[in-house]
Amino acid sequence: MEQTLSIIKPDAVAKNVVGKILSRFEDAGLRIAATRKMQLSQADAEAFYAVHAERPFFKDLVEFMISGPVVVTVLEGDNAMAKNRDLMGATNPKEAEAGTIRADFAESIDANAVHGSDSVENATNEINFFFAQKEIC
Ligand code: ATP
Ligand code: MG
C-alpha cells in the first residue's frame, strides 16, 4: 500500500484545526499509519527542506516551520501521495481550488497549512526522516 508524509504546519496547529484536517484525509479513504505532534528544531527544518536551501524564501520557510508545533502523519492508501496533494490544493492558497485544505484553512503562500510529499520516492525519505518502522502500523 502506498504511503506519503503529511505535515500540518504551525499556522493550522495554532488555529486548532488538526482534527478537521486529519478528517479530510480519512474521509478521502486514506488511513493514518502514524502520527505525532512535535516541535521542530532549526536543524530539523533546515534538513527537511534542504532541497529548497538555495531558494530566496528558505530562511523564512525554516523560521515559519519552527514557529510552533507541527503534526507529522504517515498517510496510507491507493495513490496516497497524489491523493494527498489533491486534498491539499495549490501551494498558494489564493490559487487553491475550493474545498481543498489550503483554500479552507491557509492564509498565504508562507502560512499554507500543510505539507505533502511530492513524489513516492521523496515520501519514503520524508517518512524515514520522522518515523521508525515500528511506529508505522
Ligand atoms: P510543501 O513542500 O510545503 O508541501 P509545496 O510542495 O506545495 O509545499 P514547494 O514548492 O515544495 O511547495 O515549497 C515548499 C514551501 O515553501 C511551500 O509550502 C511554501 O510554504 C514555501 N514557498 C514556496 N514557494 C514560495 C514562494 N514563492 N514564496 C514564499 N514561500 C514559498
Ligand atoms: Mg514541496
mmCIF file of N, CA and C and ligand atoms in Angstrom:
data_model
loop_
_atom_site.group_PDB
_atom_site.id
_atom_site.type_symbol
_atom_site.label_atom_id
_atom_site.label_comp_id
_atom_site.label_asym_id
_atom_site.label_seq_id
_atom_site.Cartn_x
_atom_site.Cartn_y
_atom_site.Cartn_z
ATOM 1 N N MET A 1 0.853 -1.215 0.000
ATOM 2 C CA MET A 1 0.000 0.000 0.000
ATOM 3 C C MET A 1 0.879 1.252 0.000
ATOM 4 N N GLU A 2 0.544 2.238 -0.846
ATOM 5 C CA GLU A 2 1.382 3.443 -0.946
ATOM 6 C C GLU A 2 1.270 4.303 0.321
ATOM 7 N N GLN A 3 2.388 4.906 0.692
ATOM 8 C CA GLN A 3 2.416 5.805 1.857
ATOM 9 C C GLN A 3 2.963 7.163 1.447
ATOM 10 N N THR A 4 2.535 8.208 2.178
ATOM 11 C CA THR A 4 3.057 9.549 1.950
ATOM 12 C C THR A 4 3.146 10.268 3.284
ATOM 13 N N LEU A 5 3.940 11.353 3.326
ATOM 14 C CA LEU A 5 4.064 12.123 4.564
ATOM 15 C C LEU A 5 3.280 13.432 4.459
ATOM 16 N N SER A 6 2.507 13.703 5.501
ATOM 17 C CA SER A 6 1.807 14.985 5.647
ATOM 18 C C SER A 6 2.383 15.712 6.851
ATOM 19 N N ILE A 7 2.517 17.028 6.740
ATOM 20 C CA ILE A 7 2.797 17.850 7.930
ATOM 21 C C ILE A 7 1.699 18.902 8.036
ATOM 22 N N ILE A 8 1.017 18.921 9.180
ATOM 23 C CA ILE A 8 0.121 20.037 9.483
ATOM 24 C C ILE A 8 1.015 21.111 10.087
ATOM 25 N N LYS A 9 1.113 22.249 9.390
ATOM 26 C CA LYS A 9 2.117 23.274 9.708
ATOM 27 C C LYS A 9 1.675 24.125 10.914
ATOM 28 N N PRO A 10 2.614 24.931 11.475
ATOM 29 C CA PRO A 10 2.309 25.681 12.708
ATOM 30 C C PRO A 10 1.066 26.569 12.625
ATOM 31 N N ASP A 11 0.763 27.130 11.467
ATOM 32 C CA ASP A 11 -0.423 28.005 11.373
ATOM 33 C C ASP A 11 -1.708 27.222 11.613
ATOM 34 N N ALA A 12 -1.801 26.031 11.037
ATOM 35 C CA ALA A 12 -3.027 25.230 11.185
ATOM 36 C C ALA A 12 -3.125 24.626 12.584
ATOM 37 N N VAL A 13 -1.973 24.252 13.171
ATOM 38 C CA VAL A 13 -1.996 23.751 14.547
ATOM 39 C C VAL A 13 -2.473 24.876 15.472
ATOM 40 N N ALA A 14 -1.963 26.088 15.261
ATOM 41 C CA ALA A 14 -2.360 27.231 16.104
ATOM 42 C C ALA A 14 -3.845 27.552 15.957
ATOM 43 N N LYS A 15 -4.399 27.294 14.785
ATOM 44 C CA LYS A 15 -5.832 27.539 14.544
ATOM 45 C C LYS A 15 -6.720 26.459 15.135
ATOM 46 N N ASN A 16 -6.109 25.389 15.668
ATOM 47 C CA ASN A 16 -6.865 24.304 16.306
ATOM 48 C C ASN A 16 -7.726 23.533 15.298
ATOM 49 N N VAL A 17 -7.179 23.318 14.103
ATOM 50 C CA VAL A 17 -7.923 22.572 13.079
ATOM 51 C C VAL A 17 -7.230 21.248 12.719
ATOM 52 N N VAL A 18 -6.413 20.720 13.642
ATOM 53 C CA VAL A 18 -5.721 19.444 13.387
ATOM 54 C C VAL A 18 -6.740 18.338 13.098
ATOM 55 N N GLY A 19 -7.756 18.220 13.954
ATOM 56 C CA GLY A 19 -8.755 17.165 13.765
ATOM 57 C C GLY A 19 -9.507 17.310 12.459
ATOM 58 N N LYS A 20 -9.858 18.557 12.120
ATOM 59 C CA LYS A 20 -10.580 18.788 10.857
ATOM 60 C C LYS A 20 -9.737 18.360 9.657
ATOM 61 N N ILE A 21 -8.432 18.651 9.706
ATOM 62 C CA ILE A 21 -7.558 18.287 8.577
ATOM 63 C C ILE A 21 -7.365 16.775 8.524
ATOM 64 N N LEU A 22 -7.138 16.142 9.670
ATOM 65 C CA LEU A 22 -6.988 14.673 9.672
ATOM 66 C C LEU A 22 -8.271 14.000 9.161
ATOM 67 N N SER A 23 -9.427 14.582 9.478
ATOM 68 C CA SER A 23 -10.698 14.029 8.969
ATOM 69 C C SER A 23 -10.779 14.096 7.449
ATOM 70 N N ARG A 24 -10.215 15.155 6.865
ATOM 71 C CA ARG A 24 -10.225 15.240 5.385
ATOM 72 C C ARG A 24 -9.521 14.030 4.780
ATOM 73 N N PHE A 25 -8.379 13.652 5.408
ATOM 74 C CA PHE A 25 -7.623 12.502 4.895
ATOM 75 C C PHE A 25 -8.457 11.229 5.033
ATOM 76 N N GLU A 26 -9.024 11.027 6.220
ATOM 77 C CA GLU A 26 -9.808 9.806 6.459
ATOM 78 C C GLU A 26 -11.043 9.776 5.563
ATOM 79 N N ASP A 27 -11.704 10.911 5.406
ATOM 80 C CA ASP A 27 -12.911 10.956 4.573
ATOM 81 C C ASP A 27 -12.594 10.640 3.107
ATOM 82 N N ALA A 28 -11.345 10.893 2.699
ATOM 83 C CA ALA A 28 -10.940 10.598 1.317
ATOM 84 C C ALA A 28 -10.433 9.172 1.162
ATOM 85 N N GLY A 29 -10.486 8.396 2.239
ATOM 86 C CA GLY A 29 -10.102 6.982 2.139
ATOM 87 C C GLY A 29 -8.657 6.706 2.511
ATOM 88 N N LEU A 30 -7.942 7.730 3.005
ATOM 89 C CA LEU A 30 -6.567 7.496 3.464
ATOM 90 C C LEU A 30 -6.595 7.086 4.936
ATOM 91 N N ARG A 31 -5.635 6.253 5.310
ATOM 92 C CA ARG A 31 -5.553 5.734 6.669
ATOM 93 C C ARG A 31 -4.360 6.376 7.373
ATOM 94 N N ILE A 32 -4.508 6.701 8.665
ATOM 95 C CA ILE A 32 -3.392 7.255 9.436
ATOM 96 C C ILE A 32 -2.559 6.090 9.962
ATOM 97 N N ALA A 33 -1.357 5.919 9.388
ATOM 98 C CA ALA A 33 -0.495 4.796 9.773
ATOM 99 C C ALA A 33 0.445 5.187 10.909
ATOM 100 N N ALA A 34 0.662 6.494 11.089
ATOM 101 C CA ALA A 34 1.487 7.014 12.193
ATOM 102 C C ALA A 34 1.184 8.494 12.304
ATOM 103 N N THR A 35 1.251 9.040 13.511
ATOM 104 C CA THR A 35 1.094 10.488 13.663
ATOM 105 C C THR A 35 1.736 10.944 14.966
ATOM 106 N N ARG A 36 2.256 12.173 14.971
ATOM 107 C CA ARG A 36 2.919 12.721 16.154
ATOM 108 C C ARG A 36 2.900 14.246 16.102
ATOM 109 N N LYS A 37 2.587 14.858 17.236
ATOM 110 C CA LYS A 37 2.760 16.311 17.356
ATOM 111 C C LYS A 37 4.164 16.567 17.883
ATOM 112 N N MET A 38 4.867 17.539 17.311
ATOM 113 C CA MET A 38 6.242 17.803 17.743
ATOM 114 C C MET A 38 6.654 19.230 17.419
ATOM 115 N N GLN A 39 7.668 19.689 18.120
ATOM 116 C CA GLN A 39 8.275 20.999 17.843
ATOM 117 C C GLN A 39 9.565 20.753 17.065
ATOM 118 N N LEU A 40 9.625 21.205 15.820
ATOM 119 C CA LEU A 40 10.851 21.044 15.032
ATOM 120 C C LEU A 40 11.926 21.991 15.544
ATOM 121 N N SER A 41 13.176 21.525 15.545
ATOM 122 C CA SER A 41 14.317 22.410 15.804
ATOM 123 C C SER A 41 14.697 23.085 14.483
ATOM 124 N N GLN A 42 15.534 24.102 14.567
ATOM 125 C CA GLN A 42 16.017 24.754 13.339
ATOM 126 C C GLN A 42 16.760 23.737 12.460
ATOM 127 N N ALA A 43 17.571 22.894 13.097
ATOM 128 C CA ALA A 43 18.321 21.871 12.339
ATOM 129 C C ALA A 43 17.366 20.893 11.649
ATOM 130 N N ASP A 44 16.292 20.492 12.340
ATOM 131 C CA ASP A 44 15.276 19.610 11.727
ATOM 132 C C ASP A 44 14.701 20.259 10.466
ATOM 133 N N ALA A 45 14.264 21.512 10.611
ATOM 134 C CA ALA A 45 13.580 22.187 9.500
ATOM 135 C C ALA A 45 14.542 22.418 8.331
ATOM 136 N N GLU A 46 15.776 22.789 8.635
ATOM 137 C CA GLU A 46 16.776 23.006 7.568
ATOM 138 C C GLU A 46 17.062 21.700 6.833
ATOM 139 N N ALA A 47 17.148 20.604 7.582
ATOM 140 C CA ALA A 47 17.432 19.303 6.956
ATOM 141 C C ALA A 47 16.233 18.843 6.134
ATOM 142 N N PHE A 48 15.030 19.001 6.680
ATOM 143 C CA PHE A 48 13.836 18.539 5.985
ATOM 144 C C PHE A 48 13.639 19.277 4.664
ATOM 145 N N TYR A 49 13.883 20.591 4.670
ATOM 146 C CA TYR A 49 13.672 21.418 3.474
ATOM 147 C C TYR A 49 14.981 21.710 2.733
ATOM 148 N N ALA A 50 15.994 20.834 2.907
ATOM 149 C CA ALA A 50 17.310 21.055 2.284
ATOM 150 C C ALA A 50 17.219 21.281 0.766
ATOM 151 N N VAL A 51 16.244 20.646 0.096
ATOM 152 C CA VAL A 51 16.110 20.840 -1.363
ATOM 153 C C VAL A 51 15.833 22.298 -1.716
ATOM 154 N N HIS A 52 15.299 23.067 -0.759
ATOM 155 C CA HIS A 52 14.981 24.480 -1.022
ATOM 156 C C HIS A 52 16.052 25.426 -0.486
ATOM 157 N N ALA A 53 17.227 24.879 -0.079
ATOM 158 C CA ALA A 53 18.247 25.690 0.608
ATOM 159 C C ALA A 53 18.678 26.920 -0.189
ATOM 160 N N GLU A 54 18.662 26.811 -1.522
ATOM 161 C CA GLU A 54 19.133 27.943 -2.350
ATOM 162 C C GLU A 54 18.010 28.911 -2.721
ATOM 163 N N ARG A 55 16.784 28.603 -2.347
ATOM 164 C CA ARG A 55 15.651 29.448 -2.740
ATOM 165 C C ARG A 55 15.599 30.695 -1.855
ATOM 166 N N PRO A 56 15.129 31.818 -2.393
ATOM 167 C CA PRO A 56 15.110 33.063 -1.610
ATOM 168 C C PRO A 56 14.213 32.983 -0.370
ATOM 169 N N PHE A 57 13.225 32.093 -0.400
ATOM 170 C CA PHE A 57 12.294 32.030 0.733
ATOM 171 C C PHE A 57 12.729 31.023 1.801
ATOM 172 N N PHE A 58 13.923 30.406 1.646
ATOM 173 C CA PHE A 58 14.337 29.316 2.552
ATOM 174 C C PHE A 58 14.370 29.745 4.022
ATOM 175 N N LYS A 59 14.978 30.909 4.303
ATOM 176 C CA LYS A 59 15.137 31.349 5.690
ATOM 177 C C LYS A 59 13.760 31.565 6.343
ATOM 178 N N ASP A 60 12.863 32.212 5.601
ATOM 179 C CA ASP A 60 11.501 32.454 6.118
ATOM 180 C C ASP A 60 10.754 31.138 6.318
ATOM 181 N N LEU A 61 10.953 30.204 5.386
ATOM 182 C CA LEU A 61 10.280 28.906 5.466
ATOM 183 C C LEU A 61 10.715 28.171 6.739
ATOM 184 N N VAL A 62 12.019 28.147 6.993
ATOM 185 C CA VAL A 62 12.539 27.468 8.200
ATOM 186 C C VAL A 62 12.009 28.175 9.448
ATOM 187 N N GLU A 63 12.063 29.488 9.466
ATOM 188 C CA GLU A 63 11.564 30.246 10.633
ATOM 189 C C GLU A 63 10.092 29.940 10.898
ATOM 190 N N PHE A 64 9.322 29.892 9.817
ATOM 191 C CA PHE A 64 7.889 29.587 9.962
ATOM 192 C C PHE A 64 7.678 28.174 10.500
ATOM 193 N N MET A 65 8.426 27.227 9.969
ATOM 194 C CA MET A 65 8.208 25.820 10.361
ATOM 195 C C MET A 65 8.592 25.541 11.809
ATOM 196 N N ILE A 66 9.415 26.422 12.417
ATOM 197 C CA ILE A 66 9.787 26.238 13.830
ATOM 198 C C ILE A 66 9.050 27.231 14.740
ATOM 199 N N SER A 67 8.086 27.957 14.175
ATOM 200 C CA SER A 67 7.388 28.996 14.951
ATOM 201 C C SER A 67 6.378 28.410 15.941
ATOM 202 N N GLY A 68 6.108 27.117 15.856
ATOM 203 C CA GLY A 68 5.180 26.443 16.764
ATOM 204 C C GLY A 68 5.155 24.972 16.412
ATOM 205 N N PRO A 69 4.423 24.173 17.189
ATOM 206 C CA PRO A 69 4.401 22.730 16.912
ATOM 207 C C PRO A 69 3.740 22.387 15.577
ATOM 208 N N VAL A 70 4.122 21.223 15.070
ATOM 209 C CA VAL A 70 3.537 20.678 13.838
ATOM 210 C C VAL A 70 2.987 19.284 14.161
ATOM 211 N N VAL A 71 2.171 18.752 13.256
ATOM 212 C CA VAL A 71 1.708 17.365 13.379
ATOM 213 C C VAL A 71 2.164 16.624 12.121
ATOM 214 N N VAL A 72 3.042 15.642 12.332
ATOM 215 C CA VAL A 72 3.554 14.850 11.204
ATOM 216 C C VAL A 72 2.771 13.539 11.155
ATOM 217 N N THR A 73 2.386 13.146 9.945
ATOM 218 C CA THR A 73 1.498 11.978 9.784
ATOM 219 C C THR A 73 1.915 11.159 8.569
ATOM 220 N N VAL A 74 1.909 9.853 8.729
ATOM 221 C CA VAL A 74 2.055 8.958 7.577
ATOM 222 C C VAL A 74 0.655 8.549 7.129
ATOM 223 N N LEU A 75 0.335 8.863 5.889
ATOM 224 C CA LEU A 75 -0.960 8.501 5.297
ATOM 225 C C LEU A 75 -0.757 7.315 4.373
ATOM 226 N N GLU A 76 -1.704 6.399 4.389
ATOM 227 C CA GLU A 76 -1.582 5.176 3.607
ATOM 228 C C GLU A 76 -2.856 4.935 2.811
ATOM 229 N N GLY A 77 -2.697 4.501 1.584
ATOM 230 C CA GLY A 77 -3.858 4.161 0.760
ATOM 231 C C GLY A 77 -3.475 4.129 -0.707
ATOM 232 N N ASP A 78 -4.436 3.770 -1.559
ATOM 233 C CA ASP A 78 -4.203 3.779 -3.002
ATOM 234 C C ASP A 78 -3.833 5.191 -3.438
ATOM 235 N N ASN A 79 -2.752 5.332 -4.189
ATOM 236 C CA ASN A 79 -2.321 6.638 -4.704
ATOM 237 C C ASN A 79 -2.231 7.694 -3.600
ATOM 238 N N ALA A 80 -1.735 7.293 -2.436
ATOM 239 C CA ALA A 80 -1.735 8.188 -1.270
ATOM 240 C C ALA A 80 -1.022 9.515 -1.553
ATOM 241 N N MET A 81 0.115 9.456 -2.257
ATOM 242 C CA MET A 81 0.878 10.692 -2.496
ATOM 243 C C MET A 81 0.038 11.682 -3.310
ATOM 244 N N ALA A 82 -0.461 11.246 -4.468
ATOM 245 C CA ALA A 82 -1.223 12.142 -5.348
ATOM 246 C C ALA A 82 -2.551 12.544 -4.708
ATOM 247 N N LYS A 83 -3.174 11.607 -4.000
ATOM 248 C CA LYS A 83 -4.457 11.915 -3.362
ATOM 249 C C LYS A 83 -4.274 13.021 -2.323
ATOM 250 N N ASN A 84 -3.198 12.916 -1.532
ATOM 251 C CA ASN A 84 -2.929 13.954 -0.526
ATOM 252 C C ASN A 84 -2.665 15.300 -1.195
ATOM 253 N N ARG A 85 -1.901 15.295 -2.290
ATOM 254 C CA ARG A 85 -1.618 16.562 -2.991
ATOM 255 C C ARG A 85 -2.928 17.183 -3.508
ATOM 256 N N ASP A 86 -3.844 16.343 -3.990
ATOM 257 C CA ASP A 86 -5.147 16.856 -4.444
ATOM 258 C C ASP A 86 -5.925 17.466 -3.285
ATOM 259 N N LEU A 87 -5.920 16.778 -2.148
ATOM 260 C CA LEU A 87 -6.660 17.286 -0.986
ATOM 261 C C LEU A 87 -6.078 18.609 -0.504
ATOM 262 N N MET A 88 -4.740 18.772 -0.611
ATOM 263 C CA MET A 88 -4.052 19.977 -0.132
ATOM 264 C C MET A 88 -4.412 21.219 -0.948
ATOM 265 N N GLY A 89 -4.434 21.089 -2.272
ATOM 266 C CA GLY A 89 -4.626 22.233 -3.155
ATOM 267 C C GLY A 89 -3.300 22.931 -3.455
ATOM 268 N N ALA A 90 -3.351 23.973 -4.258
ATOM 269 C CA ALA A 90 -2.139 24.652 -4.731
ATOM 270 C C ALA A 90 -1.344 25.267 -3.578
ATOM 271 N N THR A 91 -0.017 25.372 -3.783
ATOM 272 C CA THR A 91 0.901 25.922 -2.772
ATOM 273 C C THR A 91 0.426 27.290 -2.282
ATOM 274 N N ASN A 92 0.002 28.139 -3.235
ATOM 275 C CA ASN A 92 -0.539 29.456 -2.883
ATOM 276 C C ASN A 92 -2.053 29.314 -2.653
ATOM 277 N N PRO A 93 -2.500 29.480 -1.406
ATOM 278 C CA PRO A 93 -3.935 29.246 -1.120
ATOM 279 C C PRO A 93 -4.869 30.100 -1.973
ATOM 280 N N LYS A 94 -4.386 31.243 -2.472
ATOM 281 C CA LYS A 94 -5.226 32.086 -3.326
ATOM 282 C C LYS A 94 -5.506 31.410 -4.662
ATOM 283 N N GLU A 95 -4.650 30.447 -5.030
ATOM 284 C CA GLU A 95 -4.835 29.699 -6.281
ATOM 285 C C GLU A 95 -5.414 28.301 -6.027
ATOM 286 N N ALA A 96 -5.640 27.972 -4.759
ATOM 287 C CA ALA A 96 -6.108 26.615 -4.426
ATOM 288 C C ALA A 96 -7.595 26.475 -4.731
ATOM 289 N N GLU A 97 -7.949 25.323 -5.288
ATOM 290 C CA GLU A 97 -9.345 25.043 -5.639
ATOM 291 C C GLU A 97 -10.236 25.036 -4.396
ATOM 292 N N ALA A 98 -11.459 25.498 -4.549
ATOM 293 C CA ALA A 98 -12.429 25.491 -3.441
ATOM 294 C C ALA A 98 -12.564 24.075 -2.888
ATOM 295 N N GLY A 99 -12.668 24.001 -1.576
ATOM 296 C CA GLY A 99 -12.849 22.693 -0.943
ATOM 297 C C GLY A 99 -11.550 22.001 -0.589
ATOM 298 N N THR A 100 -10.403 22.549 -1.029
ATOM 299 C CA THR A 100 -9.118 21.959 -0.648
ATOM 300 C C THR A 100 -8.700 22.488 0.732
ATOM 301 N N ILE A 101 -7.768 21.775 1.367
ATOM 302 C CA ILE A 101 -7.312 22.151 2.714
ATOM 303 C C ILE A 101 -6.733 23.560 2.703
ATOM 304 N N ARG A 102 -5.912 23.866 1.700
ATOM 305 C CA ARG A 102 -5.291 25.196 1.683
ATOM 306 C C ARG A 102 -6.323 26.287 1.406
ATOM 307 N N ALA A 103 -7.293 26.020 0.549
ATOM 308 C CA ALA A 103 -8.336 27.028 0.302
ATOM 309 C C ALA A 103 -9.115 27.303 1.581
ATOM 310 N N ASP A 104 -9.352 26.265 2.365
ATOM 311 C CA ASP A 104 -10.228 26.405 3.531
ATOM 312 C C ASP A 104 -9.499 26.848 4.800
ATOM 313 N N PHE A 105 -8.202 26.516 4.931
ATOM 314 C CA PHE A 105 -7.521 26.761 6.206
ATOM 315 C C PHE A 105 -6.274 27.632 6.110
ATOM 316 N N ALA A 106 -5.783 27.957 4.903
ATOM 317 C CA ALA A 106 -4.497 28.662 4.778
ATOM 318 C C ALA A 106 -4.700 30.133 4.451
ATOM 319 N N GLU A 107 -3.728 30.937 4.882
ATOM 320 C CA GLU A 107 -3.806 32.391 4.710
ATOM 321 C C GLU A 107 -2.924 32.889 3.571
ATOM 322 N N SER A 108 -1.748 32.295 3.405
ATOM 323 C CA SER A 108 -0.739 32.857 2.496
ATOM 324 C C SER A 108 0.180 31.741 2.010
ATOM 325 N N ILE A 109 1.024 32.064 1.037
ATOM 326 C CA ILE A 109 1.953 31.058 0.497
ATOM 327 C C ILE A 109 2.958 30.616 1.559
ATOM 328 N N ASP A 110 3.219 31.473 2.545
ATOM 329 C CA ASP A 110 4.130 31.078 3.634
ATOM 330 C C ASP A 110 3.396 30.210 4.655
ATOM 331 N N ALA A 111 2.257 30.730 5.120
ATOM 332 C CA ALA A 111 1.462 30.014 6.116
ATOM 333 C C ALA A 111 0.386 29.238 5.372
ATOM 334 N N ASN A 112 0.782 28.088 4.794
ATOM 335 C CA ASN A 112 -0.156 27.395 3.896
ATOM 336 C C ASN A 112 -0.644 26.046 4.435
ATOM 337 N N ALA A 113 -0.694 25.944 5.752
ATOM 338 C CA ALA A 113 -1.442 24.900 6.484
ATOM 339 C C ALA A 113 -0.869 23.482 6.454
ATOM 340 N N VAL A 114 -0.422 23.033 5.293
ATOM 341 C CA VAL A 114 0.027 21.641 5.182
ATOM 342 C C VAL A 114 1.213 21.495 4.238
ATOM 343 N N HIS A 115 1.980 20.463 4.496
ATOM 344 C CA HIS A 115 2.987 19.960 3.558
ATOM 345 C C HIS A 115 2.572 18.569 3.131
ATOM 346 N N GLY A 116 2.890 18.208 1.901
ATOM 347 C CA GLY A 116 2.723 16.825 1.459
ATOM 348 C C GLY A 116 3.870 16.430 0.557
ATOM 349 N N SER A 117 4.342 15.201 0.694
ATOM 350 C CA SER A 117 5.415 14.704 -0.181
ATOM 351 C C SER A 117 4.999 14.884 -1.638
ATOM 352 N N ASP A 118 5.980 15.216 -2.512
ATOM 353 C CA ASP A 118 5.626 15.492 -3.912
ATOM 354 C C ASP A 118 6.029 14.377 -4.878
ATOM 355 N N SER A 119 6.559 13.268 -4.355
ATOM 356 C CA SER A 119 6.787 12.066 -5.181
ATOM 357 C C SER A 119 6.816 10.875 -4.232
ATOM 358 N N VAL A 120 6.626 9.697 -4.786
ATOM 359 C CA VAL A 120 6.632 8.496 -3.934
ATOM 360 C C VAL A 120 8.028 8.291 -3.351
ATOM 361 N N GLU A 121 9.055 8.598 -4.135
ATOM 362 C CA GLU A 121 10.437 8.457 -3.657
ATOM 363 C C GLU A 121 10.718 9.426 -2.496
ATOM 364 N N ASN A 122 10.317 10.692 -2.665
ATOM 365 C CA ASN A 122 10.501 11.653 -1.566
ATOM 366 C C ASN A 122 9.679 11.252 -0.346
ATOM 367 N N ALA A 123 8.510 10.669 -0.586
ATOM 368 C CA ALA A 123 7.657 10.235 0.530
ATOM 369 C C ALA A 123 8.410 9.242 1.414
ATOM 370 N N THR A 124 9.065 8.272 0.800
ATOM 371 C CA THR A 124 9.831 7.280 1.572
ATOM 372 C C THR A 124 10.902 7.964 2.411
ATOM 373 N N ASN A 125 11.643 8.878 1.808
ATOM 374 C CA ASN A 125 12.710 9.588 2.543
ATOM 375 C C ASN A 125 12.130 10.427 3.677
ATOM 376 N N GLU A 126 11.023 11.118 3.397
ATOM 377 C CA GLU A 126 10.424 12.005 4.410
ATOM 378 C C GLU A 126 9.831 11.192 5.569
ATOM 379 N N ILE A 127 9.225 10.044 5.260
ATOM 380 C CA ILE A 127 8.678 9.174 6.318
ATOM 381 C C ILE A 127 9.823 8.686 7.210
ATOM 382 N N ASN A 128 10.926 8.275 6.586
ATOM 383 C CA ASN A 128 12.070 7.776 7.370
ATOM 384 C C ASN A 128 12.734 8.892 8.170
ATOM 385 N N PHE A 129 12.591 10.128 7.711
ATOM 386 C CA PHE A 129 13.130 11.280 8.449
ATOM 387 C C PHE A 129 12.447 11.407 9.815
ATOM 388 N N PHE A 130 11.145 11.114 9.864
ATOM 389 C CA PHE A 130 10.369 11.365 11.087
ATOM 390 C C PHE A 130 10.029 10.108 11.892
ATOM 391 N N PHE A 131 9.916 8.964 11.261
ATOM 392 C CA PHE A 131 9.357 7.801 11.957
ATOM 393 C C PHE A 131 10.259 6.577 11.853
ATOM 394 N N ALA A 132 10.290 5.803 12.961
ATOM 395 C CA ALA A 132 10.909 4.472 12.962
ATOM 396 C C ALA A 132 9.890 3.479 12.406
ATOM 397 N N GLN A 133 10.374 2.389 11.831
ATOM 398 C CA GLN A 133 9.471 1.392 11.222
ATOM 399 C C GLN A 133 8.398 0.928 12.210
ATOM 400 N N LYS A 134 8.779 0.732 13.488
ATOM 401 C CA LYS A 134 7.819 0.184 14.463
ATOM 402 C C LYS A 134 6.718 1.178 14.829
ATOM 403 N N GLU A 135 6.875 2.435 14.461
ATOM 404 C CA GLU A 135 5.826 3.433 14.731
ATOM 405 C C GLU A 135 4.779 3.472 13.610
ATOM 406 N N ILE A 136 5.069 2.807 12.500
ATOM 407 C CA ILE A 136 4.183 2.853 11.339
ATOM 408 C C ILE A 136 3.414 1.533 11.291
ATOM 409 N N CYS A 137 2.103 1.598 11.516
ATOM 410 C CA CYS A 137 1.339 0.351 11.577
ATOM 411 C C CYS A 137 -0.131 0.618 11.246
HETATM 412 P P1 ATP B 1 5.170 21.722 0.636
HETATM 413 O O1 ATP B 1 6.540 21.281 0.201
HETATM 414 O O2 ATP B 1 5.193 22.519 1.918
HETATM 415 O O3 ATP B 1 4.205 20.591 0.653
HETATM 416 P P2 ATP B 1 4.618 22.580 -1.993
HETATM 417 O O4 ATP B 1 5.227 21.267 -2.396
HETATM 418 O O5 ATP B 1 3.236 22.891 -2.456
HETATM 419 O O6 ATP B 1 4.590 22.709 -0.417
HETATM 420 P P3 ATP B 1 7.189 23.775 -2.545
HETATM 421 O O7 ATP B 1 7.497 24.342 -3.865
HETATM 422 O O8 ATP B 1 7.774 22.441 -2.177
HETATM 423 O O9 ATP B 1 5.588 23.754 -2.373
HETATM 424 O O10 ATP B 1 7.609 24.839 -1.458
HETATM 425 C C1 ATP B 1 7.768 24.474 -0.094
HETATM 426 C C2 ATP B 1 7.172 25.538 0.785
HETATM 427 O O11 ATP B 1 7.921 26.735 0.639
HETATM 428 C C3 ATP B 1 5.736 25.927 0.405
HETATM 429 O O12 ATP B 1 4.776 25.128 1.040
HETATM 430 C C4 ATP B 1 5.661 27.349 0.890
HETATM 431 O O13 ATP B 1 5.356 27.387 2.283
HETATM 432 C C5 ATP B 1 7.065 27.847 0.670
HETATM 433 N N1 ATP B 1 7.149 28.554 -0.620
HETATM 434 C C6 ATP B 1 7.170 28.018 -1.849
HETATM 435 N N2 ATP B 1 7.247 28.957 -2.791
HETATM 436 C C7 ATP B 1 7.285 30.118 -2.128
HETATM 437 C C8 ATP B 1 7.372 31.472 -2.522
HETATM 438 N N3 ATP B 1 7.447 31.821 -3.812
HETATM 439 N N4 ATP B 1 7.377 32.415 -1.557
HETATM 440 C C9 ATP B 1 7.308 32.074 -0.257
HETATM 441 N N5 ATP B 1 7.220 30.814 0.194
HETATM 442 C C10 ATP B 1 7.216 29.855 -0.728
HETATM 443 MG MG MG B 2 7.102 20.621 -1.678
#
